[in-house]
GROMACS .gro file of C-alpha atoms in nm:
model
  369
    1MET     CA    1   3.120   4.363   2.923
    2ALA     CA    2   3.331   4.143   3.074
    3LEU     CA    3   3.648   4.148   3.236
    4THR     CA    4   3.822   3.925   2.995
    5PHE     CA    5   4.207   3.777   3.047
    6PRO     CA    6   4.269   3.787   2.789
    7ASP     CA    7   4.106   4.106   2.660
    8LYS     CA    8   4.147   3.909   2.319
    9GLN     CA    9   4.219   3.577   2.198
   10VAL     CA   10   4.597   3.532   2.064
   11GLY     CA   11   4.713   3.331   1.819
   12LEU     CA   12   4.500   3.015   1.640
   13VAL     CA   13   4.229   2.898   1.827
   14ALA     CA   14   3.959   2.665   1.717
   15PRO     CA   15   3.640   2.864   1.554
   16GLU     CA   16   3.501   2.692   1.803
   17VAL     CA   17   3.626   2.821   2.086
   18ALA     CA   18   3.621   3.178   1.911
   19ARG     CA   19   3.296   3.183   1.932
   20VAL     CA   20   3.255   3.070   2.258
   21PHE     CA   21   3.460   3.403   2.385
   22ARG     CA   22   3.334   3.649   2.221
   23THR     CA   23   3.004   3.485   2.340
   24LEU     CA   24   3.100   3.488   2.685
   25LYS     CA   25   3.231   3.867   2.665
   26HIS     CA   26   2.928   4.025   2.668
   27LEU     CA   27   2.851   3.898   3.005
   28PRO     CA   28   2.765   4.204   3.260
   29ASP     CA   29   3.073   4.379   3.287
   30ASN     CA   30   3.083   4.261   3.671
   31TRP     CA   31   3.200   3.911   3.558
   32LYS     CA   32   3.509   3.832   3.546
   33VAL     CA   33   3.617   3.561   3.277
   34TRP     CA   34   3.990   3.329   3.189
   35HIS     CA   35   4.127   3.165   2.865
   36ARG     CA   36   4.340   2.917   2.908
   37LEU     CA   37   4.732   3.015   2.787
   38THR     CA   38   4.956   2.855   2.868
   39PRO     CA   39   5.072   2.582   2.662
   40TRP     CA   40   5.361   2.413   2.879
   41GLU     CA   41   5.101   2.346   3.140
   42ALA     CA   42   4.879   1.983   3.115
   43GLU     CA   43   4.600   1.976   2.997
   44ALA     CA   44   4.318   2.155   3.112
   45PRO     CA   45   3.917   2.307   3.087
   46ASP     CA   46   3.948   2.665   2.801
   47PHE     CA   47   3.731   2.903   2.974
   48LEU     CA   48   3.720   2.974   3.377
   49VAL     CA   49   3.365   3.202   3.492
   50LEU     CA   50   3.342   3.398   3.784
   51ASP     CA   51   3.025   3.590   3.839
   52ASP     CA   52   2.913   3.864   4.057
   53ARG     CA   53   2.884   3.670   4.348
   54GLY     CA   54   3.179   3.493   4.361
   55ARG     CA   55   3.036   3.168   4.189
   56ALA     CA   56   3.273   2.987   3.972
   57LEU     CA   57   3.170   2.765   3.639
   58LEU     CA   58   3.510   2.548   3.440
   59MET     CA   59   3.405   2.525   3.062
   60VAL     CA   60   3.549   2.262   2.809
   61VAL     CA   61   3.500   2.363   2.453
   62SER     CA   62   3.416   2.062   2.189
   63THR     CA   63   3.480   2.024   1.850
   64ALA     CA   64   3.219   1.733   1.750
   65THR     CA   65   3.002   1.847   1.459
   66PRO     CA   66   2.720   1.731   1.337
   67GLN     CA   67   2.821   1.394   1.172
   68GLN     CA   68   3.007   1.261   1.460
   69ALA     CA   69   2.668   1.330   1.699
   70GLN     CA   70   2.477   1.111   1.493
   71SER     CA   71   2.680   0.794   1.373
   72THR     CA   72   2.794   0.769   1.818
   73PRO     CA   73   2.480   0.492   1.824
   74GLN     CA   74   2.652   0.311   1.507
   75MET     CA   75   3.014   0.338   1.675
   76ARG     CA   76   2.930   0.234   2.020
   77LEU     CA   77   2.701  -0.023   1.868
   78LEU     CA   78   2.969  -0.160   1.612
   79GLY     CA   79   3.258  -0.114   1.918
   80LEU     CA   80   3.422   0.073   1.710
   81GLU     CA   81   3.471   0.394   2.004
   82ILE     CA   82   3.862   0.352   2.051
   83GLU     CA   83   3.938   0.378   1.734
   84ARG     CA   84   3.688   0.705   1.690
   85GLN     CA   85   3.682   1.012   1.910
   86ILE     CA   86   3.308   0.986   2.073
   87PRO     CA   87   3.179   1.335   2.082
   88GLY     CA   88   3.239   1.470   2.496
   89GLN     CA   89   3.429   1.136   2.613
   90ALA     CA   90   3.833   1.320   2.567
   91GLU     CA   91   3.605   1.715   2.697
   92GLU     CA   92   3.455   1.503   3.002
   93HIS     CA   93   3.791   1.322   3.107
   94VAL     CA   94   3.952   1.740   3.036
   95LEU     CA   95   3.690   1.818   3.345
   96GLY     CA   96   3.666   1.567   3.561
   97ASN     CA   97   4.133   1.530   3.579
   98PHE     CA   98   4.114   1.914   3.692
   99LEU     CA   99   3.800   1.935   3.930
  100GLU     CA  100   4.005   1.667   4.073
  101GLN     CA  101   4.290   1.907   4.120
  102ILE     CA  102   4.160   2.139   4.232
  103ARG     CA  103   3.962   1.941   4.557
  104ALA     CA  104   4.275   1.800   4.574
  105ALA     CA  105   4.450   2.084   4.638
  106GLY     CA  106   4.166   2.254   4.871
  107VAL     CA  107   3.778   2.377   4.692
  108PRO     CA  108   3.493   2.200   4.853
  109ALA     CA  109   3.354   1.938   4.642
  110GLY     CA  110   3.075   2.066   4.468
  111ALA     CA  111   3.180   2.412   4.492
  112VAL     CA  112   3.258   2.458   4.149
  113HIS     CA  113   3.042   2.355   3.785
  114GLY     CA  114   3.150   2.201   3.498
  115ALA     CA  115   3.043   2.205   3.160
  116VAL     CA  116   3.066   2.094   2.774
  117VAL     CA  117   2.975   2.309   2.509
  118PHE     CA  118   2.897   2.197   2.148
  119PRO     CA  119   2.880   2.506   1.992
  120ASN     CA  120   2.802   2.341   1.641
  121LEU     CA  121   2.533   1.999   1.742
  122THR     CA  122   2.167   2.123   1.876
  123GLU     CA  123   1.961   1.990   2.136
  124LYS     CA  124   1.894   1.716   1.978
  125GLU     CA  125   2.187   1.605   1.873
  126LEU     CA  126   2.294   1.611   2.207
  127GLN     CA  127   2.040   1.405   2.289
  128ILE     CA  128   2.171   1.140   2.036
  129VAL     CA  129   2.547   1.131   2.119
  130GLN     CA  130   2.384   1.148   2.517
  131GLN     CA  131   2.148   0.802   2.443
  132ALA     CA  132   2.406   0.609   2.308
  133GLU     CA  133   2.675   0.772   2.539
  134GLY     CA  134   2.461   0.765   2.881
  135ALA     CA  135   2.441   1.085   3.110
  136PRO     CA  136   2.728   1.291   3.160
  137SER     CA  137   2.928   1.393   3.439
  138HIS     CA  138   2.868   1.701   3.397
  139LEU     CA  139   2.634   1.966   3.231
  140TRP     CA  140   2.654   1.943   2.832
  141LEU     CA  141   2.524   2.318   2.631
  142ASP     CA  142   2.390   2.322   2.284
  143LYS     CA  143   2.448   2.601   1.983
  144ALA     CA  144   2.194   2.807   2.115
  145TRP     CA  145   2.493   2.855   2.453
  146VAL     CA  146   2.659   3.039   2.185
  147GLY     CA  147   2.537   3.372   2.134
  148GLU     CA  148   2.137   3.297   2.232
  149LYS     CA  149   2.095   3.272   2.629
  150ASP     CA  150   2.066   3.618   2.894
  151THR     CA  151   2.292   3.679   3.174
  152ALA     CA  152   1.964   3.507   3.403
  153THR     CA  153   1.970   3.167   3.209
  154TRP     CA  154   2.397   3.116   3.236
  155ALA     CA  155   2.321   3.203   3.595
  156GLY     CA  156   2.122   2.940   3.632
  157ILE     CA  157   2.411   2.672   3.534
  158PHE     CA  158   2.650   2.794   3.840
  159PRO     CA  159   2.639   2.659   4.152
  160ASP     CA  160   2.484   2.755   4.443
  161VAL     CA  161   2.813   2.838   4.680
  162THR     CA  162   3.040   3.155   4.679
  163LEU     CA  163   3.386   3.086   4.685
  164ASP     CA  164   3.524   3.218   4.929
  165ALA     CA  165   3.861   3.397   4.880
  166SER     CA  166   4.100   3.081   4.943
  167ALA     CA  167   3.889   2.844   4.725
  168ARG     CA  168   3.934   3.158   4.484
  169HIS     CA  169   4.335   3.163   4.487
  170ILE     CA  170   4.355   2.808   4.414
  171LEU     CA  171   4.096   2.791   4.102
  172ARG     CA  172   4.294   3.119   4.040
  173ARG     CA  173   4.600   2.924   4.087
  174GLN     CA  174   4.540   2.569   3.931
  175PHE     CA  175   4.398   2.746   3.628
  176ALA     CA  176   4.622   3.021   3.551
  177PRO     CA  177   4.972   2.919   3.675
  178GLU     CA  178   5.095   3.222   3.509
  179VAL     CA  179   5.012   3.473   3.756
  180VAL     CA  180   5.160   3.212   4.014
  181VAL     CA  181   5.477   3.473   4.158
  182PRO     CA  182   5.684   3.308   4.362
  183ALA     CA  183   5.779   3.412   4.764
  184SER     CA  184   6.118   3.453   4.724
  185PHE     CA  185   5.996   3.728   4.453
  186VAL     CA  186   5.786   3.928   4.660
  187ALA     CA  187   6.022   4.197   4.819
  188ARG     CA  188   5.824   4.255   5.161
  189VAL     CA  189   5.556   3.973   5.288
  190PRO     CA  190   5.318   4.083   5.451
  191GLN     CA  191   5.248   3.958   5.834
  192THR     CA  192   4.979   3.931   5.848
  193ARG     CA  193   4.578   3.855   5.665
  194LYS     CA  194   4.793   3.554   5.537
  195ILE     CA  195   4.489   3.418   5.260
  196ALA     CA  196   4.482   3.047   5.474
  197ALA     CA  197   4.765   2.844   5.638
  198GLY     CA  198   4.970   2.604   5.363
  199LEU     CA  199   4.934   2.867   5.068
  200GLY     CA  200   5.301   2.943   4.971
  201ASP     CA  201   5.303   3.147   4.732
  202TYR     CA  202   5.123   3.485   4.585
  203LEU     CA  203   4.964   3.564   4.211
  204LEU     CA  204   4.927   3.901   4.066
  205ASP     CA  205   4.620   4.076   4.140
  206TYR     CA  206   4.301   4.130   3.847
  207ASP     CA  207   4.536   4.497   3.713
  208GLN     CA  208   4.860   4.268   3.665
  209GLU     CA  209   4.715   4.038   3.492
  210HIS     CA  210   4.496   4.240   3.301
  211VAL     CA  211   4.806   4.439   3.218
  212LEU     CA  212   5.045   4.101   3.130
  213LYS     CA  213   4.753   3.992   2.914
  214SER     CA  214   4.651   4.297   2.713
  215ASP     CA  215   4.726   4.282   2.400
  216LEU     CA  216   4.946   3.974   2.328
  217ASP     CA  217   4.937   3.955   1.992
  218LEU     CA  218   5.009   4.173   1.690
  219ASP     CA  219   4.752   4.192   1.460
  220THR     CA  220   4.897   4.144   1.034
  221GLU     CA  221   4.925   4.521   1.049
  222GLY     CA  222   5.093   4.515   1.375
  223GLU     CA  223   5.378   4.295   1.279
  224GLN     CA  224   5.421   4.615   0.990
  225LEU     CA  225   5.662   4.811   1.264
  226SER     CA  226   5.744   5.142   0.994
  227ARG     CA  227   5.420   5.201   1.023
  228ASP     CA  228   5.237   5.054   1.318
  229PHE     CA  229   5.524   5.040   1.621
  230ARG     CA  230   5.279   4.983   1.856
  231VAL     CA  231   5.386   5.169   2.331
  232GLN     CA  232   5.191   4.968   2.623
  233ILE     CA  233   5.319   5.199   2.928
  234VAL     CA  234   5.338   5.073   3.254
  235ASN     CA  235   5.307   5.361   3.525
  236GLY     CA  236   5.342   5.247   3.902
  237VAL     CA  237   5.561   5.323   4.252
  238THR     CA  238   5.860   5.097   4.332
  239GLY     CA  239   5.758   4.796   4.435
  240SER     CA  240   5.439   4.791   4.217
  241GLY     CA  241   5.525   4.482   4.064
  242LYS     CA  242   5.619   4.646   3.711
  243THR     CA  243   5.928   4.403   3.611
  244LEU     CA  244   5.712   4.106   3.706
  245ILE     CA  245   5.482   4.214   3.461
  246LEU     CA  246   5.742   4.250   3.209
  247LEU     CA  247   5.941   3.929   3.302
  248TYR     CA  248   5.586   3.726   3.322
  249ARG     CA  249   5.471   3.835   3.019
  250LEU     CA  250   5.762   3.741   2.766
  251ARG     CA  251   5.750   3.404   2.959
  252LEU     CA  252   5.409   3.434   2.806
  253LEU     CA  253   5.512   3.568   2.435
  254HIS     CA  254   5.851   3.349   2.480
  255ALA     CA  255   5.549   3.021   2.471
  256LEU     CA  256   5.316   3.169   2.308
  257PHE     CA  257   5.545   3.252   1.978
  258PRO     CA  258   5.793   3.069   1.933
  259HIS     CA  259   5.930   3.199   1.553
  260LYS     CA  260   5.973   3.546   1.749
  261ARG     CA  261   6.264   3.734   1.923
  262PHE     CA  262   6.299   3.935   2.218
  263LEU     CA  263   6.414   4.269   2.368
  264VAL     CA  264   6.457   4.371   2.702
  265LEU     CA  265   6.611   4.680   2.747
  266THR     CA  266   6.637   4.871   3.070
  267HIS     CA  267   6.921   5.115   3.255
  268ASN     CA  268   7.169   4.999   3.490
  269ARG     CA  269   7.389   4.619   3.447
  270PRO     CA  270   7.217   4.518   3.835
  271LEU     CA  271   6.909   4.503   3.686
  272ILE     CA  272   6.967   4.298   3.374
  273ARG     CA  273   7.096   4.014   3.589
  274ASP     CA  274   6.810   4.056   3.857
  275MET     CA  275   6.579   4.026   3.595
  276GLN     CA  276   6.723   3.734   3.419
  277ALA     CA  277   6.779   3.534   3.736
  278ARG     CA  278   6.456   3.592   3.799
  279PHE     CA  279   6.306   3.467   3.434
  280ARG     CA  280   6.589   3.139   3.476
  281ASN     CA  281   6.351   3.078   3.841
  282LEU     CA  282   6.038   3.102   3.601
  283GLN     CA  283   6.191   2.934   3.294
  284ALA     CA  284   6.438   2.673   3.291
  285GLU     CA  285   6.439   2.605   2.990
  286GLN     CA  286   6.720   2.907   2.809
  287THR     CA  287   6.673   2.964   2.453
  288GLY     CA  288   6.887   3.170   2.211
  289ARG     CA  289   6.596   3.397   2.118
  290ILE     CA  290   6.607   3.685   2.381
  291ASP     CA  291   6.849   3.934   2.418
  292TRP     CA  292   6.968   4.123   2.717
  293TYR     CA  293   7.031   4.488   2.712
  294THR     CA  294   7.110   4.817   2.873
  295PHE     CA  295   7.006   5.105   2.689
  296ASN     CA  296   7.384   5.255   2.652
  297ALA     CA  297   7.458   4.887   2.514
  298TRP     CA  298   7.252   4.783   2.313
  299CYS     CA  299   7.296   5.161   2.126
  300ARG     CA  300   7.696   5.074   2.137
  301LYS     CA  301   7.580   4.718   1.921
  302HIS     CA  302   7.388   4.886   1.684
  303TRP     CA  303   7.616   5.232   1.614
  304PRO     CA  304   7.703   5.232   1.273
  305GLU     CA  305   8.118   5.327   1.322
  306SER     CA  306   8.087   5.522   0.952
  307VAL     CA  307   7.836   5.780   1.030
  308GLN     CA  308   8.101   5.904   1.424
  309PRO     CA  309   8.272   5.769   1.633
  310TRP     CA  310   8.176   5.586   1.910
  311HIS     CA  311   8.228   5.706   2.253
  312ASP     CA  312   8.193   5.637   2.587
  313PRO     CA  313   7.945   5.807   2.850
  314ILE     CA  314   8.101   5.979   3.103
  315SER     CA  315   8.058   5.913   3.441
  316ASP     CA  316   7.834   6.108   3.637
  317ARG     CA  317   8.135   6.195   3.870
  318ARG     CA  318   8.297   6.382   3.537
  319ARG     CA  319   7.987   6.489   3.403
  320THR     CA  320   7.947   6.670   3.807
  321SER     CA  321   8.269   6.866   3.779
  322LEU     CA  322   8.315   6.949   3.373
  323VAL     CA  323   7.966   7.140   3.415
  324ARG     CA  324   8.123   7.310   3.798
  325GLU     CA  325   8.383   7.430   3.525
  326VAL     CA  326   8.184   7.568   3.260
  327GLN     CA  327   8.018   7.760   3.517
  328GLU     CA  328   8.286   7.880   3.750
  329ALA     CA  329   8.412   7.993   3.417
  330TYR     CA  330   8.096   8.168   3.217
  331LEU     CA  331   7.790   8.150   3.442
  332ALA     CA  332   7.996   8.281   3.750
  333ASP     CA  333   7.851   8.669   3.758
  334SER     CA  334   7.521   8.489   3.678
  335LYS     CA  335   7.225   8.335   3.832
  336VAL     CA  336   7.246   8.042   3.662
  337SER     CA  337   7.407   7.769   3.950
  338ALA     CA  338   7.588   7.482   3.888
  339GLY     CA  339   7.222   7.258   3.908
  340GLU     CA  340   7.021   7.527   3.686
  341PHE     CA  341   7.293   7.464   3.392
  342ARG     CA  342   7.338   7.123   3.438
  343SER     CA  343   6.964   7.086   3.408
  344GLU     CA  344   6.915   7.344   3.130
  345LEU     CA  345   7.207   7.096   3.001
  346GLU     CA  346   6.971   6.783   2.969
  347TRP     CA  347   6.669   6.996   2.869
  348VAL     CA  348   6.858   7.106   2.562
  349LYS     CA  349   6.936   6.737   2.515
  350ASP     CA  350   6.626   6.577   2.590
  351ASN     CA  351   6.475   6.831   2.307
  352GLY     CA  352   6.697   6.759   2.068
  353ILE     CA  353   6.818   7.132   1.982
  354THR     CA  354   7.192   7.107   1.815
  355THR     CA  355   7.138   7.441   1.705
  356ARG     CA  356   7.258   7.753   1.897
  357GLU     CA  357   6.908   7.919   1.647
  358GLY     CA  358   6.661   7.684   1.757
  359TYR     CA  359   6.802   7.695   2.141
  360LEU     CA  360   6.737   8.072   2.085
  361GLU     CA  361   6.376   7.972   1.915
  362ALA     CA  362   6.244   7.656   2.176
  363SER     CA  363   5.972   7.733   2.375
  364ARG     CA  364   6.051   7.740   2.758
  365ARG     CA  365   5.689   7.691   2.845
  366GLY     CA  366   5.744   7.518   3.267
  367ARG     CA  367   6.156   7.540   3.255
  368GLY     CA  368   6.105   7.884   3.537
  369PHE     CA  369   6.413   8.068   3.473
   0.00000   0.00000   0.00000
C-alpha cells in the first residue's frame, strides 16, 4: 500500500473523496499520496501523488452527479451555466490556479500533470459534458479509475518528467504548507547541501510528517476515553524534531476540530514559554482552547484539597541535602552510597510502593544491588 499523509481521512469528507482516497492507498508501497488537510489555506487540489520515479500528479475530485452531466447541454443552450455549476468547471479552475502557482515558484511547466476525477460519472457521461464544454485543459478520469485500474494504467497518466529535489521541495511546500518549518525554528543551519538558492524555509521529513498526521481523528469509541485511552509516543534524540511535531500537530488539530480543547504538558516553565512563542509564530490567531502547563502546575490545579493538603515539591538542592543527611544518619556503616540511596527512593516512588511489606516483596530485577 502507498504511504499516505495522513494515514486515514480526518473528519467529514465527501463520499467521492473518500472513495478516491481508498483507491490511492492501494497504489504500490514506494508511491506517496498526500491528501489536502489545511482548512486555513486557499483552495487547492485534493490529492498529490508521487510515484516511485519521482513523477507527480495533482488530482481534484468532483462530486458531479449523472443528472448534472445529462443536463449540461440544456444548461448551455439556455444560458444557465452561470446560475448552475457545470461539472468540471470549478475543478479545472482549482487545478489551473495551483499549477500556475507552482510554475511561478520554480517548478518547470509541464513537469506536473493535473487530473479531475469524477467518481460518479461514466466515460459516456463525461463525453456528454465535454461535447457541451469543449476539450478540458487537464485529464478527466471517469468512475472506472476508482478501484478498477491497475498500477501500470495509473503510471501511464503521469508526466515523463522526474522532478528533482528542488521541484519536489517546492511542490510539497505549496501543497502541504502545514509541514513548512520557518528558518527561525531550526537550531543548526547546515552549511552545505542547500536545495536551491532562494529556498529560505525547511520541511518536515517524511517520517516526521507521517507521525504528525497519524491518528489525527478519534473514532466514536475512542471518544470514550474511560474505555479507550490512546497514547502516541514519539522517541528521538535532542534536536530530532519532537517539539516541532507536537506544535504542528496541535495546529492541525486546533484547525480541524474547533469544538475540542487541548492541553500541553511539559517539565519546566522555560520550555512552555518557548513552545508558546513558537506556536504564536505558526498561528497568529490565539484562542482559549489551548491550555499550557507544567505537569506539576496542572496537578496542583486539579488537586483535591479535601483529600490531602498540597505541599509544593522541594527543590533538587534541598532533596539532595536531605538524602545525604539520612544516609549519614542511618546508612553510614553500610555499602549504600548517598547516590544509591537516592536512586532507591526514586525507584520506590516510580513503582508506587507505599508499605514496608510491599517494598520487601517487590521484584528487584534489574536494580543491581
